[in-house]
Structures are given as C-alpha cells and as structure tokens.
DNA sequence: CATACTTGATAGCTTTACTATCTTTTTAGA
DNA sequence: TCTAAAAAGATAGTAAAGCTATCAAGTATG
C-alpha cells in the first residue's frame, strides 16, 4: 500500500498548482534544497531554473515571485505540522500529554515510519526555522492575510490554543501562548546553533533541552 | 544643559562612522523613515540617496550594503535599550520590580523627558519589531557574529538573564528566558497589529495587554 | 488524429547592487 | 589665513535580479 500525503493548498498561493506536475514538484523540491543551502536572500528563480534544468519563465508560470514561493512552502509546512499534531494527539485524553506531544513536534522532526513526501522534511523544518518568519514580516502582510495565505499557521495556532484551554479553561492567553510556543521553539533552535550565548543550551546543542525549557515555560504558565 | 546620547558602536558595523558627520546622521535618520514606510525589502540605497538629496556612491562610503545598515540600526537599538534598562533599574533592589521595568521597556517606547537622538525612537522601535530579526536570520550570521555585530543584543540578553537570576538563582534557563522575552515582546506586538488572531489582544490593540501576558509568562516560570 | 495545454528557447527591459573616477567643497591644523 | 587632505558630489558603467513577452516544440486527452 502506498500512502501519499496530499495537502489541499489555497489556490491563491500559486499561479499553477505545483503538486499536479513533475515540474511543479521539482520546483518545490529544489527550492527547499537551494534555500537551505544558500539562504532565501541569495535564492533566485534563475538559479532554481538552472538547478532543475528548466527555464526562469517556466517557474514564473507556477509562482508570481520567490516570496510567494516561500509563503507556499511555509503554508505547506504549517498544514503538515497541524496534520501531525492531529495524528499524534488523537485518542489521548490527558491534555498535559497532548501538550507535551505538541512541544516535541514543534521542536524537532521525529522520524516517521511512513514516507509521505517527495522532499526531506527535516530540511524543510530547518528552512522554516531560519526563513519562516520572512513569509509574514513584510509590508504586504495585511493583503496576504486577506488572501488567507497564513491560514495554516493560524489554524495550527488555534488548535494549540484549544489544547491549552483543555488543560486549563481559565488561562487568559491561550492564543498568545500558542504563537509564542511556535516561535520560541524555532528561535531557540536557531539561537542554539548560531548565537548560542542567547540560550542555555549552547554547549550540547541538544534539542531535548529546548523541549525541557518549553515544557517548563508552558506548564508553569498554565498551572493555576 | 544639552544632553546628547552617544553610543559607542563597533567599528566593523560601518565603513565610516555615521555619527560623526551631518550626512552620516541623515543616512541613519532617513533610513529609519524609509524602512518604516516601505519595509526593508523595497528599501534601496538609490531611494535613500534620492530621499536625502545625495548620491548612492556617498552612502556606500558609510555602509557596505543595506543589510549592514540594518545591523547597524539594530545594534544601535539594542545598545540604547540596554542603556535604558540600566537607567531604569538603577537603585532598585527588588528584582521583581526590576524585571517588570524591563518588560515595560521591551514592550513599548515610553516617552522620555530628555530628547537624546536625532530620530524618532518610536519609529525605530517599530522597525525593529518588523525587521529586526532579519539582521541575524541570514546564512552569514556566524561570520557576522565573529565580528561582534550582535554584541549589543547579546549584552542586553545577558543583562536580563542576570536580573532573572537575581530573582531566582535556581532558575535553569535565564538566558533562554531572556531571549524569549525580547523576541516575544516584539512578535506579540507584530501579531497584535497584523495577524491579530494569533494573539489574545486583537480587539483592543493595547500594549499593556502584552505587558500583562509577558509578566504572567515570566513570573510563573521563575517562581520556584 | 486533432487540439489544447505545458514546457522550452530566446529576447528584452527595468531595477538593484554595486565600483570607479574625477571634480568640487568642506574641514582641520600649521 | 593658507594649505592639504578628507568628504561629498557628479557621472558613468557593469553584472545580476526580477520580471514579461513571444513563438516553437512536445505531450496529453478526448
């Protein structure tokens, strides 16, 4: 049995759906590799075209520009994370256990037994850590938001907020704590690897330390 | 009596010290305005030159490129914040009170009685919220870090970490909590204004709500 | 087998991101 | 106050980025 994870993406994220053609999939696959290798700033459609063996014009048929492609990749990532949160918290009654699962999922990409995608999810996780915020830290965030481009991120956040409320219905900041959790998981990871003196995990570079910090942070806050 | 705040900046941040000439000051002043108005992505030295009434070449004599200029502005901001933290926590014994002062300083620019700079600090605060992380979210963060470009950020973080330890010497994550506090203060502000459903303050857009959230977050964590 | 759609190939245009050089103006100090 | 050196202005030029347009070739589908 072959399982392919198909995530339904907002039509506004692309000009032509990259999931529906070989070239489209190559664009996503090679984008992730190139952005990971050289960073988003030095990433261009010309370089991407050369890497794939196609032309710049062909890529512009799929995405308006490289920023839209980044939003697409980020949206895919958030949808995928929400899916994994759903799967991993299913049938678990205890909200504390569910929250701990969420924290683990946010912090590191755990090896899945089923290979669901045509690209490396761990690399995807890494580029979201380093480049993900650039998707919305722009002057056109409001228009992009109106086009629902950040819906997967907001859905994930809402879902985590629900779990927080399940644990403690009286907690006053479920949504802010959820978005904080997501961002801090990424930032602490980036700092640990790149600006270690901003963290307490510089020496060992161990992701489980971030998990411990986040668990401490979240559970102290929501304990009444 | 005239008080001018002179912050000693790392020599590697610029080619020619912008604080030491009228043109240099104009570069900083107009950069802040332009980045605030149009965002860092659409900001160019050509536009900046036109805005000032000088030439592109003249600006390149002060800064290698626009990214270095952003790092300069960010470094100035962090130094300024650290200075304000020092002043505002001076002579206060109670670490709880000191921490609360820090949280307020991180969250909003309080009107100062003394005008110390030639640009609007509130606008500076806003551009750091929206663009500040782009200073270090790059592929060359490690080299930039070796050149000490992020020292003001790290110093501020260390100082806040110290205050956290003063409050509770047994707390295990002072540095991570400090960097979290700084970043979350900014992100929650950005979300509140631009992606309000990611926060619990969307309706009123009131900075004091962020302060309350951060106080709750920090003090629950560090209470033993 | 026809035709609609996708991709490739090529060209071109504006803007960005610089570097170089020469002249004029400003400034600092002897 | 004169002088020289430093800063700023003026101008030009180049490579790459960020697109858009057009037409031909290949491929899928009914």
PDB file of C-alpha atoms in Angstrom, chain B residues 61-196:
ATOM      1  CA  UNK B  61      31.099  55.221   1.685  1.00  0.00           C
ATOM      2  CA  UNK B  62      29.339  54.731   5.019  1.00  0.00           C
ATOM      3  CA  UNK B  63      27.882  51.241   4.699  1.00  0.00           C
ATOM      4  CA  UNK B  64      28.882  48.222   2.643  1.00  0.00           C
ATOM      5  CA  UNK B  65      25.274  47.421   1.819  1.00  0.00           C
ATOM      6  CA  UNK B  66      21.757  47.789   3.128  1.00  0.00           C
ATOM      7  CA  UNK B  67      21.983  44.686   5.285  1.00  0.00           C
ATOM      8  CA  UNK B  68      24.968  46.111   7.160  1.00  0.00           C
ATOM      9  CA  UNK B  69      22.981  49.295   7.664  1.00  0.00           C
ATOM     10  CA  UNK B  70      20.135  47.248   9.143  1.00  0.00           C
ATOM     11  CA  UNK B  71      22.565  45.536  11.511  1.00  0.00           C
ATOM     12  CA  UNK B  72      23.901  48.952  12.488  1.00  0.00           C
ATOM     13  CA  UNK B  73      20.424  50.266  13.249  1.00  0.00           C
ATOM     14  CA  UNK B  74      19.529  47.127  15.179  1.00  0.00           C
ATOM     15  CA  UNK B  75      22.793  47.276  17.142  1.00  0.00           C
ATOM     16  CA  UNK B  76      22.128  50.888  17.990  1.00  0.00           C
ATOM     17  CA  UNK B  77      18.639  49.970  19.158  1.00  0.00           C
ATOM     18  CA  UNK B  78      19.875  47.164  21.401  1.00  0.00           C
ATOM     19  CA  UNK B  79      22.560  49.380  22.913  1.00  0.00           C
ATOM     20  CA  UNK B  80      20.015  52.081  23.536  1.00  0.00           C
ATOM     21  CA  UNK B  81      17.645  49.589  25.151  1.00  0.00           C
ATOM     22  CA  UNK B  82      20.382  48.266  27.381  1.00  0.00           C
ATOM     23  CA  UNK B  83      21.194  51.813  28.407  1.00  0.00           C
ATOM     24  CA  UNK B  84      17.557  52.448  29.235  1.00  0.00           C
ATOM     25  CA  UNK B  85      17.355  49.190  31.178  1.00  0.00           C
ATOM     26  CA  UNK B  86      20.396  50.285  33.195  1.00  0.00           C
ATOM     27  CA  UNK B  87      18.961  53.696  33.960  1.00  0.00           C
ATOM     28  CA  UNK B  88      15.511  52.387  34.803  1.00  0.00           C
ATOM     29  CA  UNK B  89      16.631  49.577  37.074  1.00  0.00           C
ATOM     30  CA  UNK B  90      19.310  51.572  38.843  1.00  0.00           C
ATOM     31  CA  UNK B  91      18.908  51.814  42.606  1.00  0.00           C
ATOM     32  CA  UNK B  92      16.065  49.333  42.623  1.00  0.00           C
ATOM     33  CA  UNK B  93      16.696  46.460  44.972  1.00  0.00           C
ATOM     34  CA  UNK B  94      13.664  44.280  44.318  1.00  0.00           C
ATOM     35  CA  UNK B  95      14.390  42.034  41.308  1.00  0.00           C
ATOM     36  CA  UNK B  96      10.657  41.644  40.678  1.00  0.00           C
ATOM     37  CA  UNK B  97      10.259  45.373  40.216  1.00  0.00           C
ATOM     38  CA  UNK B  98      13.349  45.474  38.021  1.00  0.00           C
ATOM     39  CA  UNK B  99      12.020  42.687  35.828  1.00  0.00           C
ATOM     40  CA  UNK B 100       8.705  44.444  35.448  1.00  0.00           C
ATOM     41  CA  UNK B 101      10.502  47.583  34.355  1.00  0.00           C
ATOM     42  CA  UNK B 102      12.415  45.568  31.774  1.00  0.00           C
ATOM     43  CA  UNK B 103       9.226  44.069  30.393  1.00  0.00           C
ATOM     44  CA  UNK B 104       7.721  47.528  30.002  1.00  0.00           C
ATOM     45  CA  UNK B 105      10.816  48.840  28.260  1.00  0.00           C
ATOM     46  CA  UNK B 106      10.799  45.886  25.849  1.00  0.00           C
ATOM     47  CA  UNK B 107       7.146  46.298  25.022  1.00  0.00           C
ATOM     48  CA  UNK B 108       6.739  49.980  24.324  1.00  0.00           C
ATOM     49  CA  UNK B 109       8.759  53.119  23.969  1.00  0.00           C
ATOM     50  CA  UNK B 110       7.847  55.246  26.913  1.00  0.00           C
ATOM     51  CA  UNK B 111       8.128  58.966  26.409  1.00  0.00           C
ATOM     52  CA  UNK B 112      11.401  60.192  27.743  1.00  0.00           C
ATOM     53  CA  UNK B 113      11.728  63.660  29.208  1.00  0.00           C
ATOM     54  CA  UNK B 114      15.114  64.064  27.592  1.00  0.00           C
ATOM     55  CA  UNK B 115      15.361  64.014  23.823  1.00  0.00           C
ATOM     56  CA  UNK B 116      18.592  62.222  23.166  1.00  0.00           C
ATOM     57  CA  UNK B 117      18.544  61.397  19.490  1.00  0.00           C
ATOM     58  CA  UNK B 118      18.077  62.992  16.098  1.00  0.00           C
ATOM     59  CA  UNK B 119      15.409  60.488  15.033  1.00  0.00           C
ATOM     60  CA  UNK B 120      12.098  59.186  16.265  1.00  0.00           C
ATOM     61  CA  UNK B 121      12.687  56.346  18.707  1.00  0.00           C
ATOM     62  CA  UNK B 122       9.155  55.060  18.454  1.00  0.00           C
ATOM     63  CA  UNK B 123       9.536  54.509  14.710  1.00  0.00           C
ATOM     64  CA  UNK B 124      12.853  52.826  15.411  1.00  0.00           C
ATOM     65  CA  UNK B 125      11.088  50.508  17.838  1.00  0.00           C
ATOM     66  CA  UNK B 126       8.517  49.671  15.189  1.00  0.00           C
ATOM     67  CA  UNK B 127      11.060  48.842  12.516  1.00  0.00           C
ATOM     68  CA  UNK B 128      12.962  46.620  14.925  1.00  0.00           C
ATOM     69  CA  UNK B 129       9.727  44.757  15.585  1.00  0.00           C
ATOM     70  CA  UNK B 130       9.134  44.171  11.883  1.00  0.00           C
ATOM     71  CA  UNK B 131      12.682  43.931  10.531  1.00  0.00           C
ATOM     72  CA  UNK B 132      14.994  43.320  13.476  1.00  0.00           C
ATOM     73  CA  UNK B 133      15.239  39.546  13.168  1.00  0.00           C
ATOM     74  CA  UNK B 134      16.355  39.904   9.551  1.00  0.00           C
ATOM     75  CA  UNK B 135      19.629  41.262  10.886  1.00  0.00           C
ATOM     76  CA  UNK B 136      20.680  37.798  12.047  1.00  0.00           C
ATOM     77  CA  UNK B 137      18.410  35.404  10.111  1.00  0.00           C
ATOM     78  CA  UNK B 138      20.973  35.001   7.337  1.00  0.00           C
ATOM     79  CA  UNK B 139      23.480  32.477   6.071  1.00  0.00           C
ATOM     80  CA  UNK B 140      26.369  34.683   7.226  1.00  0.00           C
ATOM     81  CA  UNK B 141      25.190  35.020  10.831  1.00  0.00           C
ATOM     82  CA  UNK B 142      28.254  33.124  12.082  1.00  0.00           C
ATOM     83  CA  UNK B 143      30.796  35.424  10.432  1.00  0.00           C
ATOM     84  CA  UNK B 144      28.807  38.487  11.437  1.00  0.00           C
ATOM     85  CA  UNK B 145      28.742  37.151  14.956  1.00  0.00           C
ATOM     86  CA  UNK B 146      32.521  36.681  14.913  1.00  0.00           C
ATOM     87  CA  UNK B 147      32.799  40.357  14.006  1.00  0.00           C
ATOM     88  CA  UNK B 148      30.814  41.052  17.195  1.00  0.00           C
ATOM     89  CA  UNK B 149      27.978  42.685  15.256  1.00  0.00           C
ATOM     90  CA  UNK B 150      25.355  41.246  17.602  1.00  0.00           C
ATOM     91  CA  UNK B 151      27.171  42.082  20.803  1.00  0.00           C
ATOM     92  CA  UNK B 152      24.636  44.717  21.914  1.00  0.00           C
ATOM     93  CA  UNK B 153      21.828  42.170  21.550  1.00  0.00           C
ATOM     94  CA  UNK B 154      23.771  39.567  23.476  1.00  0.00           C
ATOM     95  CA  UNK B 155      24.743  42.072  26.160  1.00  0.00           C
ATOM     96  CA  UNK B 156      21.130  43.081  26.671  1.00  0.00           C
ATOM     97  CA  UNK B 157      20.129  39.451  26.835  1.00  0.00           C
ATOM     98  CA  UNK B 158      22.857  38.710  29.361  1.00  0.00           C
ATOM     99  CA  UNK B 159      21.764  41.650  31.492  1.00  0.00           C
ATOM    100  CA  UNK B 160      18.157  40.492  31.543  1.00  0.00           C
ATOM    101  CA  UNK B 161      19.363  36.977  32.316  1.00  0.00           C
ATOM    102  CA  UNK B 162      21.198  38.380  35.339  1.00  0.00           C
ATOM    103  CA  UNK B 163      18.056  40.048  36.638  1.00  0.00           C
ATOM    104  CA  UNK B 164      16.179  36.780  36.222  1.00  0.00           C
ATOM    105  CA  UNK B 165      18.857  35.011  38.253  1.00  0.00           C
ATOM    106  CA  UNK B 166      18.703  37.739  40.892  1.00  0.00           C
ATOM    107  CA  UNK B 167      15.049  36.937  41.302  1.00  0.00           C
ATOM    108  CA  UNK B 168      15.587  33.204  41.401  1.00  0.00           C
ATOM    109  CA  UNK B 169      19.196  31.941  41.417  1.00  0.00           C
ATOM    110  CA  UNK B 170      17.997  28.398  40.888  1.00  0.00           C
ATOM    111  CA  UNK B 171      16.095  29.043  37.683  1.00  0.00           C
ATOM    112  CA  UNK B 172      17.582  26.833  34.976  1.00  0.00           C
ATOM    113  CA  UNK B 173      17.034  28.844  31.781  1.00  0.00           C
ATOM    114  CA  UNK B 174      17.868  32.517  32.435  1.00  0.00           C
ATOM    115  CA  UNK B 175      19.412  33.205  29.033  1.00  0.00           C
ATOM    116  CA  UNK B 176      16.762  31.401  27.030  1.00  0.00           C
ATOM    117  CA  UNK B 177      14.034  33.106  29.008  1.00  0.00           C
ATOM    118  CA  UNK B 178      15.702  36.474  28.395  1.00  0.00           C
ATOM    119  CA  UNK B 179      15.946  35.988  24.626  1.00  0.00           C
ATOM    120  CA  UNK B 180      12.412  34.606  24.618  1.00  0.00           C
ATOM    121  CA  UNK B 181      11.178  37.670  26.451  1.00  0.00           C
ATOM    122  CA  UNK B 182      12.800  40.026  23.962  1.00  0.00           C
ATOM    123  CA  UNK B 183      11.553  38.206  20.884  1.00  0.00           C
ATOM    124  CA  UNK B 184       8.076  37.532  22.218  1.00  0.00           C
ATOM    125  CA  UNK B 185       7.622  41.195  23.180  1.00  0.00           C
ATOM    126  CA  UNK B 186       8.235  42.038  19.535  1.00  0.00           C
ATOM    127  CA  UNK B 187       6.345  39.200  17.939  1.00  0.00           C
ATOM    128  CA  UNK B 188       3.231  39.625  20.021  1.00  0.00           C
ATOM    129  CA  UNK B 189       3.233  43.289  19.094  1.00  0.00           C
ATOM    130  CA  UNK B 190       3.568  42.477  15.385  1.00  0.00           C
ATOM    131  CA  UNK B 191       0.863  39.823  15.597  1.00  0.00           C
ATOM    132  CA  UNK B 192      -1.473  42.080  17.548  1.00  0.00           C
ATOM    133  CA  UNK B 193      -1.318  44.688  14.795  1.00  0.00           C
ATOM    134  CA  UNK B 194      -1.046  42.474  11.740  1.00  0.00           C
ATOM    135  CA  UNK B 195      -2.225  38.927  12.438  1.00  0.00           C
ATOM    136  CA  UNK B 196      -4.433  39.530  15.470  1.00  0.00           C
TER     137      UNK B 196
END
